[in-house]
mmCIF file of C-alpha atoms in Angstrom:
data_model
loop_
_atom_site.group_PDB
_atom_site.id
_atom_site.type_symbol
_atom_site.label_atom_id
_atom_site.label_comp_id
_atom_site.label_asym_id
_atom_site.label_seq_id
_atom_site.Cartn_x
_atom_site.Cartn_y
_atom_site.Cartn_z
ATOM 1 C CA MET A 1 -0.971 23.942 17.790
ATOM 2 C CA LYS A 2 -1.039 20.150 17.853
ATOM 3 C CA TYR A 3 0.095 18.791 21.200
ATOM 4 C CA HIS A 4 2.575 15.914 21.327
ATOM 5 C CA GLY A 5 3.329 13.856 24.414
ATOM 6 C CA LYS A 6 6.646 13.624 26.203
ATOM 7 C CA LYS A 7 7.608 10.335 24.528
ATOM 8 C CA TYR A 8 6.951 11.730 21.064
ATOM 9 C CA ARG A 9 8.935 14.898 21.748
ATOM 10 C CA ALA A 10 11.855 12.853 23.060
ATOM 11 C CA ALA A 11 11.752 10.648 19.943
ATOM 12 C CA ALA A 12 11.478 13.658 17.618
ATOM 13 C CA GLU A 13 14.622 15.156 19.156
ATOM 14 C CA LYS A 14 16.585 12.186 17.796
ATOM 15 C CA VAL A 15 15.691 13.209 14.238
ATOM 16 C CA ASN A 16 17.388 16.075 12.428
ATOM 17 C CA HIS A 17 14.415 17.474 10.531
ATOM 18 C CA ASN A 18 16.675 19.599 8.328
ATOM 19 C CA GLN A 19 18.564 16.544 7.095
ATOM 20 C CA THR A 20 17.729 13.870 4.542
ATOM 21 C CA TYR A 21 18.926 10.392 5.478
ATOM 22 C CA GLN A 22 20.093 7.432 3.439
ATOM 23 C CA PRO A 23 17.303 4.804 3.226
ATOM 24 C CA LYS A 24 18.955 2.345 5.639
ATOM 25 C CA GLU A 25 19.624 5.134 8.152
ATOM 26 C CA ALA A 26 16.054 6.383 7.848
ATOM 27 C CA LEU A 27 14.587 2.932 8.453
ATOM 28 C CA ALA A 28 16.819 2.389 11.494
ATOM 29 C CA LEU A 29 15.861 5.798 12.864
ATOM 30 C CA ALA A 30 12.154 5.185 12.288
ATOM 31 C CA LYS A 31 12.422 1.944 14.262
ATOM 32 C CA ALA A 32 14.399 3.658 17.021
ATOM 33 C CA THR A 33 11.839 6.466 17.371
ATOM 34 C CA ASN A 34 8.754 4.238 17.479
ATOM 35 C CA VAL A 35 6.744 5.350 20.523
ATOM 36 C CA ALA A 36 3.700 3.101 20.155
ATOM 37 C CA LYS A 37 3.049 0.404 22.746
ATOM 38 C CA PHE A 38 1.800 -1.898 19.972
ATOM 39 C CA ASP A 39 3.670 -3.242 16.948
ATOM 40 C CA ALA A 40 3.376 -0.091 14.836
ATOM 41 C CA THR A 41 3.257 -0.065 11.053
ATOM 42 C CA VAL A 42 6.226 1.391 9.176
ATOM 43 C CA GLU A 43 4.892 3.748 6.536
ATOM 44 C CA VAL A 44 6.410 5.472 3.503
ATOM 45 C CA HIS A 45 4.844 8.808 2.545
ATOM 46 C CA ILE A 46 5.760 10.247 -0.843
ATOM 47 C CA ASN A 47 5.030 13.667 -2.314
ATOM 48 C CA THR A 48 5.151 13.668 -6.121
ATOM 49 C CA GLY A 49 5.253 16.332 -8.798
ATOM 50 C CA LEU A 50 2.397 14.674 -10.684
ATOM 51 C CA ASP A 51 -0.970 16.259 -11.420
ATOM 52 C CA PRO A 52 -3.635 13.777 -10.259
ATOM 53 C CA LYS A 53 -6.232 15.558 -12.410
ATOM 54 C CA GLN A 54 -4.419 14.439 -15.568
ATOM 55 C CA ALA A 55 -5.257 10.936 -16.793
ATOM 56 C CA ASP A 56 -1.778 10.500 -18.270
ATOM 57 C CA GLN A 57 -0.047 11.301 -14.963
ATOM 58 C CA GLN A 58 -1.562 8.565 -12.829
ATOM 59 C CA VAL A 59 0.403 5.990 -10.855
ATOM 60 C CA ARG A 60 -1.321 2.696 -10.184
ATOM 61 C CA THR A 61 0.726 -0.429 -9.798
ATOM 62 C CA ALA A 62 1.279 -3.403 -7.514
ATOM 63 C CA VAL A 63 4.226 -4.285 -5.302
ATOM 64 C CA LEU A 64 5.068 -7.683 -3.880
ATOM 65 C CA MET A 65 6.727 -7.081 -0.520
ATOM 66 C CA PRO A 66 9.344 -9.852 -0.231
ATOM 67 C CA ALA A 67 9.389 -9.715 3.580
ATOM 68 C CA GLY A 68 5.601 -9.611 3.886
ATOM 69 C CA LEU A 69 3.624 -7.011 5.816
ATOM 70 C CA GLY A 70 3.277 -8.670 9.193
ATOM 71 C CA LYS A 71 -0.513 -8.663 9.098
ATOM 72 C CA THR A 72 -3.370 -10.991 8.275
ATOM 73 C CA VAL A 73 -4.743 -10.180 4.825
ATOM 74 C CA ARG A 74 -8.444 -10.779 4.212
ATOM 75 C CA ILE A 75 -9.200 -11.481 0.558
ATOM 76 C CA MET A 76 -12.462 -11.007 -1.323
ATOM 77 C CA VAL A 77 -12.845 -12.704 -4.714
ATOM 78 C CA PHE A 78 -15.522 -11.693 -7.189
ATOM 79 C CA ALA A 79 -16.165 -14.870 -9.174
ATOM 80 C CA GLU A 80 -18.946 -17.318 -9.961
ATOM 81 C CA GLY A 81 -19.167 -20.983 -10.922
ATOM 82 C CA GLU A 82 -15.788 -22.537 -11.636
ATOM 83 C CA GLY A 83 -13.975 -19.345 -10.630
ATOM 84 C CA ALA A 84 -15.683 -19.354 -7.257
ATOM 85 C CA ARG A 85 -14.727 -23.001 -6.729
ATOM 86 C CA ILE A 86 -11.080 -22.283 -7.595
ATOM 87 C CA ALA A 87 -11.015 -19.243 -5.306
ATOM 88 C CA LYS A 88 -12.484 -21.213 -2.400
ATOM 89 C CA GLU A 89 -9.947 -24.026 -2.818
ATOM 90 C CA ALA A 90 -7.140 -21.429 -3.018
ATOM 91 C CA GLY A 91 -8.119 -20.017 0.372
ATOM 92 C CA ALA A 92 -10.090 -16.846 -0.370
ATOM 93 C CA ASP A 93 -11.735 -15.470 2.773
ATOM 94 C CA PHE A 94 -14.862 -14.274 0.991
ATOM 95 C CA ILE A 95 -16.467 -15.053 -2.371
ATOM 96 C CA ALA A 96 -19.020 -12.527 -3.541
ATOM 97 C CA ASP A 97 -22.368 -14.302 -3.807
ATOM 98 C CA ASP A 98 -25.716 -12.500 -3.873
ATOM 99 C CA ASP A 99 -25.840 -12.098 -0.082
ATOM 100 C CA ILE A 100 -22.372 -10.559 0.025
ATOM 101 C CA PHE A 101 -23.205 -8.199 -2.846
ATOM 102 C CA LYS A 102 -26.181 -6.986 -0.813
ATOM 103 C CA LYS A 103 -24.008 -6.473 2.288
ATOM 104 C CA ILE A 104 -21.486 -4.468 0.244
ATOM 105 C CA GLN A 105 -24.246 -2.300 -1.213
ATOM 106 C CA GLU A 106 -25.237 -1.542 2.377
ATOM 107 C CA GLY A 107 -21.682 -0.413 3.163
ATOM 108 C CA TRP A 108 -19.803 -3.516 4.344
ATOM 109 C CA THR A 109 -16.103 -3.516 3.361
ATOM 110 C CA ASP A 110 -14.456 -5.654 6.035
ATOM 111 C CA TRP A 111 -11.598 -7.050 3.930
ATOM 112 C CA ASP A 112 -8.220 -5.884 2.617
ATOM 113 C CA VAL A 113 -7.771 -7.027 -1.002
ATOM 114 C CA SER A 114 -10.269 -7.447 -3.839
ATOM 115 C CA ILE A 115 -9.627 -9.822 -6.741
ATOM 116 C CA ALA A 116 -11.993 -10.423 -9.652
ATOM 117 C CA VAL A 117 -12.345 -12.403 -12.848
ATOM 118 C CA PRO A 118 -13.016 -10.212 -15.932
ATOM 119 C CA GLU A 119 -16.591 -11.373 -16.455
ATOM 120 C CA MET A 120 -17.570 -10.099 -12.997
ATOM 121 C CA MET A 121 -16.333 -6.544 -13.484
ATOM 122 C CA GLY A 122 -19.714 -5.347 -14.752
ATOM 123 C CA LYS A 123 -21.330 -6.287 -11.440
ATOM 124 C CA VAL A 124 -18.348 -5.015 -9.440
ATOM 125 C CA GLY A 125 -18.619 -1.658 -11.191
ATOM 126 C CA ARG A 126 -22.030 -1.138 -9.611
ATOM 127 C CA LEU A 127 -20.333 -1.276 -6.206
ATOM 128 C CA GLY A 128 -17.897 1.515 -7.043
ATOM 129 C CA ARG A 129 -19.564 4.027 -4.726
ATOM 130 C CA VAL A 130 -18.786 1.778 -1.757
ATOM 131 C CA LEU A 131 -15.516 0.176 -2.868
ATOM 132 C CA GLY A 132 -13.897 3.196 -4.528
ATOM 133 C CA PRO A 133 -13.238 5.312 -1.404
ATOM 134 C CA ARG A 134 -11.647 2.277 0.287
ATOM 135 C CA GLY A 135 -9.421 1.444 -2.688
ATOM 136 C CA LEU A 136 -11.107 -1.956 -2.985
ATOM 137 C CA VAL A 137 -12.106 -1.915 -6.666
ATOM 138 C CA PRO A 138 -10.231 -4.639 -8.595
ATOM 139 C CA ASN A 139 -8.191 -3.167 -11.433
ATOM 140 C CA PRO A 140 -6.281 -4.794 -14.325
ATOM 141 C CA LYS A 141 -3.428 -2.243 -13.980
ATOM 142 C CA ALA A 142 -2.937 -3.336 -10.387
ATOM 143 C CA GLY A 143 -3.027 -6.993 -11.384
ATOM 144 C CA THR A 144 -6.185 -7.764 -9.417
ATOM 145 C CA VAL A 145 -8.327 -8.732 -12.403
ATOM 146 C CA ALA A 146 -7.360 -12.027 -14.031
ATOM 147 C CA PRO A 147 -8.826 -15.259 -15.443
ATOM 148 C CA ALA A 148 -10.015 -17.907 -13.001
ATOM 149 C CA ALA A 149 -6.913 -20.032 -13.627
ATOM 150 C CA ASP A 150 -4.749 -17.237 -12.171
ATOM 151 C CA LEU A 151 -6.737 -16.859 -8.940
ATOM 152 C CA PRO A 152 -4.564 -19.226 -6.836
ATOM 153 C CA ARG A 153 -1.444 -17.214 -7.731
ATOM 154 C CA LEU A 154 -3.099 -13.860 -6.991
ATOM 155 C CA ILE A 155 -4.475 -15.107 -3.683
ATOM 156 C CA GLN A 156 -1.076 -16.491 -2.674
ATOM 157 C CA GLU A 157 0.668 -13.227 -3.600
ATOM 158 C CA ALA A 158 -1.885 -11.176 -1.660
ATOM 159 C CA ARG A 159 -1.283 -13.349 1.397
ATOM 160 C CA ALA A 160 2.476 -12.900 1.003
ATOM 161 C CA GLY A 161 2.293 -9.101 0.930
ATOM 162 C CA ARG A 162 1.252 -7.954 -2.546
ATOM 163 C CA ILE A 163 -0.253 -4.481 -2.278
ATOM 164 C CA GLU A 164 -1.652 -1.864 -4.617
ATOM 165 C CA VAL A 165 0.095 1.492 -4.895
ATOM 166 C CA ARG A 166 -1.719 4.488 -6.319
ATOM 167 C CA LEU A 167 -1.546 8.262 -6.541
ATOM 168 C CA ASP A 168 -4.082 10.070 -4.357
ATOM 169 C CA LYS A 169 -5.891 13.371 -4.936
ATOM 170 C CA THR A 170 -3.148 15.343 -3.166
ATOM 171 C CA SER A 171 -0.360 14.018 -5.457
ATOM 172 C CA GLY A 172 0.750 11.713 -2.656
ATOM 173 C CA ILE A 173 1.522 8.013 -2.375
ATOM 174 C CA HIS A 174 1.246 6.298 1.008
ATOM 175 C CA VAL A 175 2.436 2.727 1.523
ATOM 176 C CA ALA A 176 2.915 0.409 4.502
ATOM 177 C CA ILE A 177 6.138 -1.603 4.200
ATOM 178 C CA GLY A 178 6.023 -3.694 7.362
ATOM 179 C CA LYS A 179 6.041 -3.508 11.141
ATOM 180 C CA ALA A 180 8.366 -1.861 13.644
ATOM 181 C CA SER A 181 9.257 -5.360 14.882
ATOM 182 C CA PHE A 182 10.720 -6.221 11.461
ATOM 183 C CA SER A 183 14.497 -6.255 11.099
ATOM 184 C CA GLU A 184 16.103 -3.370 9.234
ATOM 185 C CA GLU A 185 17.061 -5.845 6.501
ATOM 186 C CA ALA A 186 13.436 -6.961 6.020
ATOM 187 C CA LEU A 187 12.177 -3.368 5.889
ATOM 188 C CA MET A 188 14.917 -2.508 3.419
ATOM 189 C CA GLN A 189 13.882 -5.371 1.133
ATOM 190 C CA ASN A 190 10.330 -4.059 1.061
ATOM 191 C CA PHE A 191 11.457 -0.450 0.584
ATOM 192 C CA LEU A 192 13.616 -1.477 -2.383
ATOM 193 C CA SER A 193 10.691 -3.309 -3.976
ATOM 194 C CA LEU A 194 8.542 -0.204 -3.581
ATOM 195 C CA MET A 195 11.165 2.050 -5.163
ATOM 196 C CA GLU A 196 11.641 -0.360 -8.069
ATOM 197 C CA ALA A 197 7.902 -0.443 -8.702
ATOM 198 C CA LEU A 198 7.678 3.356 -8.611
ATOM 199 C CA ARG A 199 10.561 3.728 -11.070
ATOM 200 C CA LYS A 200 8.792 1.416 -13.511
ATOM 201 C CA ALA A 201 5.429 3.128 -12.958
ATOM 202 C CA LYS A 202 6.658 6.656 -13.719
ATOM 203 C CA PRO A 203 4.174 8.160 -16.210
ATOM 204 C CA ALA A 204 5.638 9.137 -19.570
ATOM 205 C CA ALA A 205 3.810 12.467 -19.270
ATOM 206 C CA ALA A 206 5.418 13.336 -15.919
ATOM 207 C CA LYS A 207 6.895 16.845 -15.942
ATOM 208 C CA GLY A 208 9.585 18.218 -13.666
ATOM 209 C CA LEU A 209 10.407 16.261 -10.520
ATOM 210 C CA TYR A 210 8.679 12.894 -10.388
ATOM 211 C CA ILE A 211 9.205 12.432 -6.649
ATOM 212 C CA LYS A 212 9.776 15.523 -4.514
ATOM 213 C CA LYS A 213 9.897 14.131 -1.003
ATOM 214 C CA ILE A 214 10.009 10.788 0.817
ATOM 215 C CA VAL A 215 9.319 10.422 4.530
ATOM 216 C CA ILE A 216 9.448 7.229 6.587
ATOM 217 C CA ALA A 217 7.622 7.000 9.916
ATOM 218 C CA THR A 218 6.005 4.508 12.245
ATOM 219 C CA THR A 219 2.299 4.866 12.985
ATOM 220 C CA MET A 220 2.737 7.277 15.893
ATOM 221 C CA GLY A 221 6.386 8.221 15.450
ATOM 222 C CA PRO A 222 8.099 11.276 13.936
ATOM 223 C CA GLY A 223 8.818 11.489 10.227
ATOM 224 C CA VAL A 224 12.312 10.846 8.884
ATOM 225 C CA LYS A 225 13.183 12.426 5.534
ATOM 226 C CA VAL A 226 14.875 10.183 2.962
ATOM 227 C CA ASP A 227 17.337 11.296 0.280
ATOM 228 C CA VAL A 228 15.185 11.064 -2.847
ATOM 229 C CA ASN A 229 18.000 10.594 -5.382
ATOM 230 C CA THR A 230 19.494 7.720 -3.443
ATOM 231 C CA ALA A 231 16.100 6.089 -2.921
ATOM 232 C CA LEU A 232 15.192 6.250 -6.595
ATOM 233 C CA ASN A 233 18.541 5.048 -7.874
ATOM 234 C CA ILE A 234 19.447 2.460 -5.278
ATOM 235 C CA GLY A 235 19.970 -1.031 -6.623
ATOM 236 C CA VAL A 236 17.327 -3.691 -6.084
ATOM 237 C CA ALA A 237 19.855 -5.878 -4.301
ATOM 238 C CA ALA A 238 21.439 -3.106 -2.207
#
């Protein structure tokens, strides 16, 4: 049996694990039951009814978190020539030259967001073995592959809290929506943006329940179940 400390057990007692909470209540409770000594991340864990083995039941989209994520985002841009110049001027942290390609091939992945121009995707594809497991492969569906002229916008959005959301091999979706130090209003803004993106990203081939369960928790805190119907149907400006 997994052992939990006294602080965790005390926090868990504040949560009714047989109850589903309204989103605002769940966010407030997650903040109140944060037991970490650092500024913990607030996470949303979603169990779907999708079959990740089916190509027509995938979820892969991007969400711009209006309140940001409360963290420094390191951005890698795969571009050459004019694209590289534009990316550098726009504030990219890394631009993939030959030396960086070699470092990546050796296993280096010390950044958070990958952006690429279309003509570089052939070279990027050869790094899939390293980038794939970390979710760092640029993808047109996630809006991280675009012409050089769009790089400043993509870099700015990534800095502001634009993240990729995708279905994993266990039919789950796991997303950070901010920090425990955020106000409930800021967390709610980000949660609403996530729900809106998931509604729009629902695969046409989805069968049965699209989303079965939603849990909100801080990094080391107990999970708080969210009412799925309310979360999926809540207005963007709630």
